[in-house]
PDB file of C-alpha atoms in Angstrom:
ATOM      1  CA  MET A  14       9.517 -32.430  -6.803  1.00 89.00           C
ATOM      2  CA  ASN A  15       8.465 -30.018  -4.865  1.00 89.00           C
ATOM      3  CA  PRO A  16       4.118 -30.162  -4.944  1.00 92.00           C
ATOM      4  CA  LEU A  17       3.251 -26.487  -5.827  1.00 92.00           C
ATOM      5  CA  GLY A  18       6.619 -26.448  -8.203  1.00 92.00           C
ATOM      6  CA  TYR A  19       4.511 -30.136 -10.080  1.00 94.00           C
ATOM      7  CA  VAL A  20       1.170 -27.636 -10.222  1.00 94.00           C
ATOM      8  CA  PHE A  21       2.923 -24.768 -12.453  1.00 94.00           C
ATOM      9  CA  ALA A  22       4.789 -27.656 -14.666  1.00 94.00           C
ATOM     10  CA  ARG A  23       1.826 -29.533 -15.294  1.00 94.00           C
ATOM     11  CA  ALA A  24       0.112 -26.120 -15.632  1.00 92.00           C
ATOM     12  CA  ARG A  25       2.878 -26.235 -18.724  1.00 93.00           C
ATOM     13  CA  ASN A  26       2.265 -28.960 -20.220  1.00 94.00           C
ATOM     14  CA  SER A  27      -0.624 -31.234 -19.456  1.00 91.00           C
ATOM     15  CA  GLN A  28       1.822 -34.170 -20.338  1.00 92.00           C
ATOM     16  CA  VAL A  29       3.484 -33.984 -17.202  1.00 95.00           C
ATOM     17  CA  ALA A  30       1.858 -36.753 -15.355  1.00 95.00           C
ATOM     18  CA  ALA A  31       2.877 -37.477 -11.240  1.00 96.00           C
ATOM     19  CA  ILE A  32       2.719 -41.153 -10.840  1.00 96.00           C
ATOM     20  CA  ALA A  33       4.576 -41.485  -7.389  1.00 94.00           C
ATOM     21  CA  LEU A  34       4.845 -39.622  -4.183  1.00 93.00           C
ATOM     22  CA  ALA A  35       7.267 -39.780  -0.953  1.00 90.00           C
ATOM     23  CA  GLN A  36       5.684 -41.825   1.798  1.00 90.00           C
ATOM     24  CA  ARG A  37       6.815 -39.499   5.523  1.00 85.00           C
ATOM     25  CA  ILE A  38       6.362 -40.212   8.835  1.00 80.00           C
ATOM     26  CA  ILE A  39       3.044 -38.273   9.998  1.00 77.00           C
ATOM     27  CA  HIS A  40       1.804 -38.164  13.294  1.00 71.00           C
ATOM     28  CA  GLY A  41       4.110 -41.598  14.193  1.00 73.00           C
ATOM     29  CA  LYS A  42       2.793 -43.301  11.095  1.00 82.00           C
ATOM     30  CA  VAL A  43       3.967 -44.071   7.626  1.00 84.00           C
ATOM     31  CA  GLY A  44       1.926 -41.726   5.146  1.00 87.00           C
ATOM     32  CA  ASP A  45       1.963 -40.627   1.687  1.00 89.00           C
ATOM     33  CA  VAL A  46      -0.068 -36.750   3.118  1.00 91.00           C
ATOM     34  CA  TYR A  47       0.656 -34.467   6.021  1.00 89.00           C
ATOM     35  CA  PHE A  48      -0.936 -31.521   7.013  1.00 92.00           C
ATOM     36  CA  ALA A  49      -0.472 -28.076   7.596  1.00 95.00           C
ATOM     37  CA  GLN A  50      -0.848 -25.729  10.536  1.00 96.00           C
ATOM     38  CA  VAL A  51      -1.745 -22.080  11.523  1.00 97.00           C
ATOM     39  CA  TYR A  52      -0.079 -21.837  15.343  1.00 97.00           C
ATOM     40  CA  ALA A  53       0.429 -19.113  18.128  1.00 96.00           C
ATOM     41  CA  HIS A  54       2.115 -18.256  21.034  1.00 94.00           C
ATOM     42  CA  LYS A  55      -0.153 -18.885  24.059  1.00 93.00           C
ATOM     43  CA  SER A  56       0.501 -15.728  25.614  1.00 92.00           C
ATOM     44  CA  SER A  57      -1.297 -14.140  22.385  1.00 91.00           C
ATOM     45  CA  GLY A  58      -5.079 -15.580  23.202  1.00 92.00           C
ATOM     46  CA  ILE A  59      -5.687 -16.926  20.044  1.00 94.00           C
ATOM     47  CA  THR A  60      -7.094 -20.197  20.292  1.00 93.00           C
ATOM     48  CA  LYS A  61      -8.945 -22.582  17.776  1.00 93.00           C
ATOM     49  CA  ASP A  62     -12.146 -21.866  19.605  1.00 92.00           C
ATOM     50  CA  ASP A  63     -11.431 -17.879  19.188  1.00 91.00           C
ATOM     51  CA  LEU A  64      -9.899 -17.367  15.800  1.00 94.00           C
ATOM     52  CA  SER A  65     -11.717 -13.712  15.972  1.00 93.00           C
ATOM     53  CA  ARG A  66      -8.388 -12.560  17.665  1.00 93.00           C
ATOM     54  CA  MET A  67      -6.291 -13.133  15.147  1.00 94.00           C
ATOM     55  CA  LYS A  68      -7.482 -10.704  13.124  1.00 93.00           C
ATOM     56  CA  GLY A  69      -4.825  -7.313  13.381  1.00 94.00           C
ATOM     57  CA  ARG A  70      -1.668  -9.474  14.694  1.00 95.00           C
ATOM     58  CA  SER A  71       1.287 -10.189  12.597  1.00 96.00           C
ATOM     59  CA  ILE A  72       1.938 -13.709  11.587  1.00 97.00           C
ATOM     60  CA  GLY A  73       4.628 -15.204   9.932  1.00 97.00           C
ATOM     61  CA  PHE A  74       5.125 -17.152   6.617  1.00 97.00           C
ATOM     62  CA  GLY A  75       8.156 -19.232   5.983  1.00 95.00           C
ATOM     63  CA  VAL A  76       8.747 -19.359   1.986  1.00 94.00           C
ATOM     64  CA  PRO A  77       6.135 -18.570  -0.862  1.00 92.00           C
ATOM     65  CA  ILE A  78       6.471 -22.162  -3.238  1.00 91.00           C
ATOM     66  CA  SER A  79       6.435 -23.689   0.021  1.00 92.00           C
ATOM     67  CA  THR A  80       2.803 -25.800   0.650  1.00 94.00           C
ATOM     68  CA  SER A  81       2.660 -26.147   4.260  1.00 94.00           C
ATOM     69  CA  ASN A  82       4.859 -22.938   5.111  1.00 95.00           C
ATOM     70  CA  PHE A  83       2.571 -20.441   3.312  1.00 96.00           C
ATOM     71  CA  LEU A  84       0.073 -21.696   0.418  1.00 96.00           C
ATOM     72  CA  VAL A  85      -2.287 -24.108   2.215  1.00 96.00           C
ATOM     73  CA  PRO A  86      -2.557 -22.574   5.749  1.00 97.00           C
ATOM     74  CA  ALA A  87      -3.134 -18.969   3.602  1.00 97.00           C
ATOM     75  CA  TYR A  88      -5.558 -20.995   1.776  1.00 96.00           C
ATOM     76  CA  GLU A  89      -7.291 -22.119   4.987  1.00 96.00           C
ATOM     77  CA  LEU A  90      -7.091 -18.767   6.842  1.00 96.00           C
ATOM     78  CA  ARG A  91      -8.710 -17.112   3.174  1.00 96.00           C
ATOM     79  CA  GLN A  92     -11.867 -20.037   3.959  1.00 94.00           C
ATOM     80  CA  ARG A  93     -12.119 -18.566   7.282  1.00 94.00           C
ATOM     81  CA  GLY A  94     -12.658 -15.212   6.767  1.00 94.00           C
ATOM     82  CA  PHE A  95      -8.693 -14.105   7.429  1.00 95.00           C
ATOM     83  CA  HIS A  96      -7.169 -12.843   3.825  1.00 95.00           C
ATOM     84  CA  PRO A  97      -3.983 -14.071   4.205  1.00 94.00           C
ATOM     85  CA  LEU A  98      -2.180 -10.409   3.712  1.00 91.00           C
ATOM     86  CA  ALA A  99      -4.478  -7.883   4.617  1.00 93.00           C
ATOM     87  CA  ALA A 100      -6.605  -8.860   7.814  1.00 95.00           C
ATOM     88  CA  PHE A 101      -2.943  -8.718   9.762  1.00 96.00           C
ATOM     89  CA  SER A 102      -1.361  -5.926  11.027  1.00 96.00           C
ATOM     90  CA  ARG A 103       2.525  -7.533   9.650  1.00 96.00           C
ATOM     91  CA  VAL A 104       2.856 -10.295   7.685  1.00 97.00           C
ATOM     92  CA  GLU A 105       6.756 -11.529   7.253  1.00 96.00           C
ATOM     93  CA  PHE A 106       7.897 -14.201   5.176  1.00 96.00           C
ATOM     94  CA  LEU A 107      11.152 -15.256   7.640  1.00 96.00           C
ATOM     95  CA  GLY A 108      12.430 -18.353   4.898  1.00 92.00           C
ATOM     96  CA  GLY A 109      11.847 -21.756   6.313  1.00 91.00           C
ATOM     97  CA  HIS A 110       9.897 -23.259   9.513  1.00 94.00           C
ATOM     98  CA  ASP A 111      12.710 -23.456  11.960  1.00 95.00           C
ATOM     99  CA  ASN A 112      12.792 -19.156  11.513  1.00 97.00           C
ATOM    100  CA  VAL A 113       9.003 -19.408  11.617  1.00 97.00           C
ATOM    101  CA  ALA A 114       9.003 -21.241  14.814  1.00 97.00           C
ATOM    102  CA  LYS A 115      11.278 -19.344  16.791  1.00 97.00           C
ATOM    103  CA  ALA A 116       9.922 -16.447  16.024  1.00 97.00           C
ATOM    104  CA  VAL A 117       6.913 -17.691  17.367  1.00 97.00           C
ATOM    105  CA  TYR A 118       8.444 -19.183  20.555  1.00 97.00           C
ATOM    106  CA  ALA A 119       9.886 -15.529  20.805  1.00 95.00           C
ATOM    107  CA  GLY A 120       6.689 -13.637  20.691  1.00 93.00           C
ATOM    108  CA  LYS A 121       8.139 -11.881  17.602  1.00 95.00           C
ATOM    109  CA  VAL A 122       5.066 -12.652  15.320  1.00 96.00           C
ATOM    110  CA  ASP A 123       2.025 -13.635  16.976  1.00 95.00           C
ATOM    111  CA  LEU A 124       1.274 -16.545  14.405  1.00 97.00           C
ATOM    112  CA  GLY A 125       3.132 -18.774  12.038  1.00 97.00           C
ATOM    113  CA  ALA A 126       2.338 -21.327   9.473  1.00 97.00           C
ATOM    114  CA  GLY A 127       4.105 -24.854   8.938  1.00 95.00           C
ATOM    115  CA  HIS A 128       3.599 -28.600   8.947  1.00 92.00           C
ATOM    116  CA  ASP A 129       2.134 -30.265  11.350  1.00 90.00           C
ATOM    117  CA  GLY A 130       5.384 -31.382  13.424  1.00 89.00           C
ATOM    118  CA  VAL A 131       6.989 -28.010  13.375  1.00 94.00           C
ATOM    119  CA  ILE A 132       6.095 -27.335  17.587  1.00 95.00           C
ATOM    120  CA  VAL A 133       7.576 -31.155  18.363  1.00 92.00           C
ATOM    121  CA  ASP A 134      10.474 -30.700  15.947  1.00 92.00           C
ATOM    122  CA  LEU A 135      10.833 -26.992  17.662  1.00 96.00           C
ATOM    123  CA  ALA A 136      10.722 -28.875  21.291  1.00 95.00           C
ATOM    124  CA  ALA A 137      13.663 -31.110  20.402  1.00 94.00           C
ATOM    125  CA  GLN A 138      16.398 -28.368  19.867  1.00 95.00           C
ATOM    126  CA  PRO A 139      18.331 -27.505  22.845  1.00 96.00           C
ATOM    127  CA  GLY A 140      17.160 -24.341  24.523  1.00 94.00           C
ATOM    128  CA  PHE A 141      13.285 -24.508  23.052  1.00 96.00           C
ATOM    129  CA  GLY A 142      12.121 -28.136  25.114  1.00 94.00           C
ATOM    130  CA  ASP A 143       8.841 -25.681  26.499  1.00 95.00           C
ATOM    131  CA  ALA A 144       7.753 -24.958  22.741  1.00 95.00           C
ATOM    132  CA  LYS A 145       5.051 -27.502  23.522  1.00 94.00           C
ATOM    133  CA  ASP A 146       3.916 -25.204  26.396  1.00 95.00           C
ATOM    134  CA  ARG A 147       4.579 -22.039  24.802  1.00 95.00           C
ATOM    135  CA  LEU A 148       2.764 -22.775  21.027  1.00 97.00           C
ATOM    136  CA  GLN A 149      -0.600 -24.254  20.231  1.00 96.00           C
ATOM    137  CA  THR A 150      -2.147 -25.368  16.767  1.00 96.00           C
ATOM    138  CA  VAL A 151      -4.980 -23.062  16.113  1.00 96.00           C
ATOM    139  CA  LEU A 152      -6.352 -24.311  12.562  1.00 96.00           C
ATOM    140  CA  GLU A 153      -5.328 -27.461  11.232  1.00 94.00           C
ATOM    141  CA  SER A 154      -5.007 -28.043   7.226  1.00 93.00           C
ATOM    142  CA  ARG A 155      -6.830 -30.833   5.107  1.00 91.00           C
ATOM    143  CA  PRO A 156      -4.279 -33.164   4.266  1.00 91.00           C
ATOM    144  CA  ILE A 157      -1.919 -32.242   1.808  1.00 93.00           C
ATOM    145  CA  PRO A 158      -0.254 -34.984  -1.266  1.00 93.00           C
ATOM    146  CA  SER A 159       3.845 -35.425  -0.467  1.00 92.00           C
ATOM    147  CA  ASP A 160       6.378 -35.089  -2.703  1.00 92.00           C
ATOM    148  CA  PRO A 161       5.506 -36.397  -6.116  1.00 95.00           C
ATOM    149  CA  ILE A 162       7.803 -38.224  -8.938  1.00 94.00           C
ATOM    150  CA  ALA A 163       6.958 -36.914 -12.082  1.00 95.00           C
ATOM    151  CA  VAL A 164       7.117 -37.835 -15.694  1.00 96.00           C
ATOM    152  CA  PHE A 165       6.829 -36.586 -19.315  1.00 95.00           C
ATOM    153  CA  ILE A 166       5.714 -40.279 -20.544  1.00 93.00           C
ATOM    154  CA  ASP A 167       3.086 -40.534 -23.526  1.00 88.00           C
ATOM    155  CA  ASN A 168       3.207 -43.727 -23.191  1.00 92.00           C
ATOM    156  CA  GLN A 169       0.374 -45.276 -20.358  1.00 91.00           C
ATOM    157  CA  ASN A 170       2.174 -48.755 -20.338  1.00 94.00           C
ATOM    158  CA  GLU A 171       5.453 -47.282 -20.337  1.00 95.00           C
ATOM    159  CA  ARG A 172       4.651 -45.068 -17.048  1.00 93.00           C
ATOM    160  CA  THR A 173       3.081 -47.755 -15.576  1.00 95.00           C
ATOM    161  CA  VAL A 174       5.747 -50.429 -15.727  1.00 96.00           C
ATOM    162  CA  LEU A 175       8.341 -47.292 -14.497  1.00 95.00           C
ATOM    163  CA  GLN A 176       5.715 -46.418 -11.255  1.00 95.00           C
ATOM    164  CA  GLU A 177       5.802 -50.498 -10.348  1.00 96.00           C
ATOM    165  CA  ALA A 178       9.554 -50.322 -10.518  1.00 95.00           C
ATOM    166  CA  LEU A 179      10.011 -47.269  -8.466  1.00 94.00           C
ATOM    167  CA  VAL A 180       7.868 -48.439  -5.372  1.00 94.00           C
ATOM    168  CA  ALA A 181       9.238 -52.071  -5.638  1.00 95.00           C
ATOM    169  CA  ALA A 182      13.070 -49.857  -5.461  1.00 92.00           C
ATOM    170  CA  GLY A 183      11.462 -48.433  -2.656  1.00 90.00           C
ATOM    171  CA  LYS A 184      10.759 -51.024  -0.885  1.00 92.00           C
ATOM    172  CA  THR A 185      15.068 -52.881  -0.655  1.00 93.00           C
ATOM    173  CA  PRO A 186      16.886 -52.057   1.999  1.00 92.00           C
ATOM    174  CA  GLU A 187      18.927 -50.153  -0.725  1.00 93.00           C
ATOM    175  CA  GLY A 188      16.185 -47.911  -1.990  1.00 89.00           C
ATOM    176  CA  LYS A 189      14.503 -47.280   1.212  1.00 88.00           C
ATOM    177  CA  ASP A 190      18.537 -45.862   2.430  1.00 91.00           C
ATOM    178  CA  ALA A 191      18.775 -43.606  -0.094  1.00 90.00           C
ATOM    179  CA  LEU A 192      15.523 -42.375   0.146  1.00 88.00           C
ATOM    180  CA  ALA A 193      16.208 -41.277   3.305  1.00 86.00           C
ATOM    181  CA  LYS A 194      19.250 -39.636   2.676  1.00 86.00           C
ATOM    182  CA  PHE A 195      18.494 -37.847  -0.259  1.00 85.00           C
ATOM    183  CA  TRP A 196      14.600 -36.864   0.374  1.00 84.00           C
ATOM    184  CA  GLY A 197      14.558 -35.856   3.811  1.00 78.00           C
ATOM    185  CA  ASN A 198      14.084 -38.959   5.672  1.00 83.00           C
ATOM    186  CA  ALA A 199      11.435 -40.541   3.218  1.00 85.00           C
ATOM    187  CA  GLN A 200      10.275 -44.319   4.203  1.00 89.00           C
ATOM    188  CA  GLY A 201       9.812 -45.218   0.183  1.00 88.00           C
ATOM    189  CA  VAL A 202       6.957 -44.272  -2.145  1.00 91.00           C
ATOM    190  CA  SER A 203       3.905 -44.602  -3.280  1.00 94.00           C
ATOM    191  CA  ARG A 204       1.862 -44.309  -6.309  1.00 95.00           C
ATOM    192  CA  THR A 205      -0.126 -41.701  -7.385  1.00 95.00           C
ATOM    193  CA  THR A 206      -1.670 -40.230  -9.873  1.00 93.00           C
ATOM    194  CA  PRO A 207      -1.982 -36.635 -12.079  1.00 91.00           C
ATOM    195  CA  ASP A 208      -5.135 -34.964 -10.380  1.00 91.00           C
ATOM    196  CA  ALA A 209      -4.350 -35.819  -6.705  1.00 94.00           C
ATOM    197  CA  TYR A 210      -2.253 -32.504  -6.837  1.00 94.00           C
ATOM    198  CA  ASP A 211      -6.246 -30.936  -8.090  1.00 94.00           C
ATOM    199  CA  ASP A 212      -6.668 -29.429  -4.930  1.00 93.00           C
ATOM    200  CA  LEU A 213      -3.120 -27.393  -4.234  1.00 94.00           C
ATOM    201  CA  ASN A 214      -4.199 -26.020  -7.679  1.00 94.00           C
ATOM    202  CA  ALA A 215      -7.271 -25.183  -6.627  1.00 94.00           C
ATOM    203  CA  SER A 216      -5.458 -23.356  -3.444  1.00 95.00           C
ATOM    204  CA  VAL A 217      -3.393 -21.288  -5.797  1.00 95.00           C
ATOM    205  CA  ASN A 218      -6.633 -20.131  -7.951  1.00 94.00           C
ATOM    206  CA  ALA A 219      -8.221 -19.551  -4.972  1.00 94.00           C
ATOM    207  CA  LEU A 220      -5.692 -16.637  -3.446  1.00 94.00           C
ATOM    208  CA  ALA A 221      -4.979 -15.718  -7.411  1.00 94.00           C
ATOM    209  CA  LEU A 222      -1.654 -16.216  -7.479  1.00 93.00           C
ATOM    210  CA  SER A 223       1.061 -17.433  -9.893  1.00 92.00           C
ATOM    211  CA  GLU A 224       3.498 -19.306 -10.813  1.00 92.00           C
ATOM    212  CA  ARG A 225       5.687 -16.004 -11.034  1.00 90.00           C
ATOM    213  CA  ASP A 226       4.234 -14.826  -8.128  1.00 90.00           C
ATOM    214  CA  LEU A 227       5.764 -17.839  -6.233  1.00 88.00           C
ATOM    215  CA  ILE A 228       8.701 -18.667  -7.790  1.00 83.00           C
ATOM    216  CA  ARG A 229      11.657 -16.296  -7.762  1.00 70.00           C
TER     217      ARG A 229
END
């Protein structure tokens, strides 16, 4: 599931439980967490050491249901005294990491929100090879748990058996190949617990958001 989708599913029914999550390549290594960032065009003058320059500028988010493309960067901004909507002269939802990165690159918005590898990904595209020279990270997030596999099974023993089966299947050649094709180049699955996503739920509450606000 999408992590936020899981948070809302569990809010509706506490018996919905995350038992495994996707392993992804983060910073060149396989891991079960990823990160979000707010990044800026270098010409904006906004840096990690002077976040005050963000106020009154323009910012691009991706889609509301995304953790790294909206929720977590918005939360991190709020924690530092910048309301994710009211602190900026213009706020746009541009529809995905790639669109946001290209908008910041072109100077259409001063700031963008996305996952930690978005600048590297943009630089790998034809015509954007200098993205790492033009764009820079100005705010980094805490770790975010990867996409979960959730079940609705009351019996804890049955959940454990299924969890072990999923982890084992993800280690087989066939399982690895299927996961990579189906789940955005996932490298396997790891065990997890329902409370691993409590921080995301806290972020939703801190921003006074609801399922209805984020899922269209």
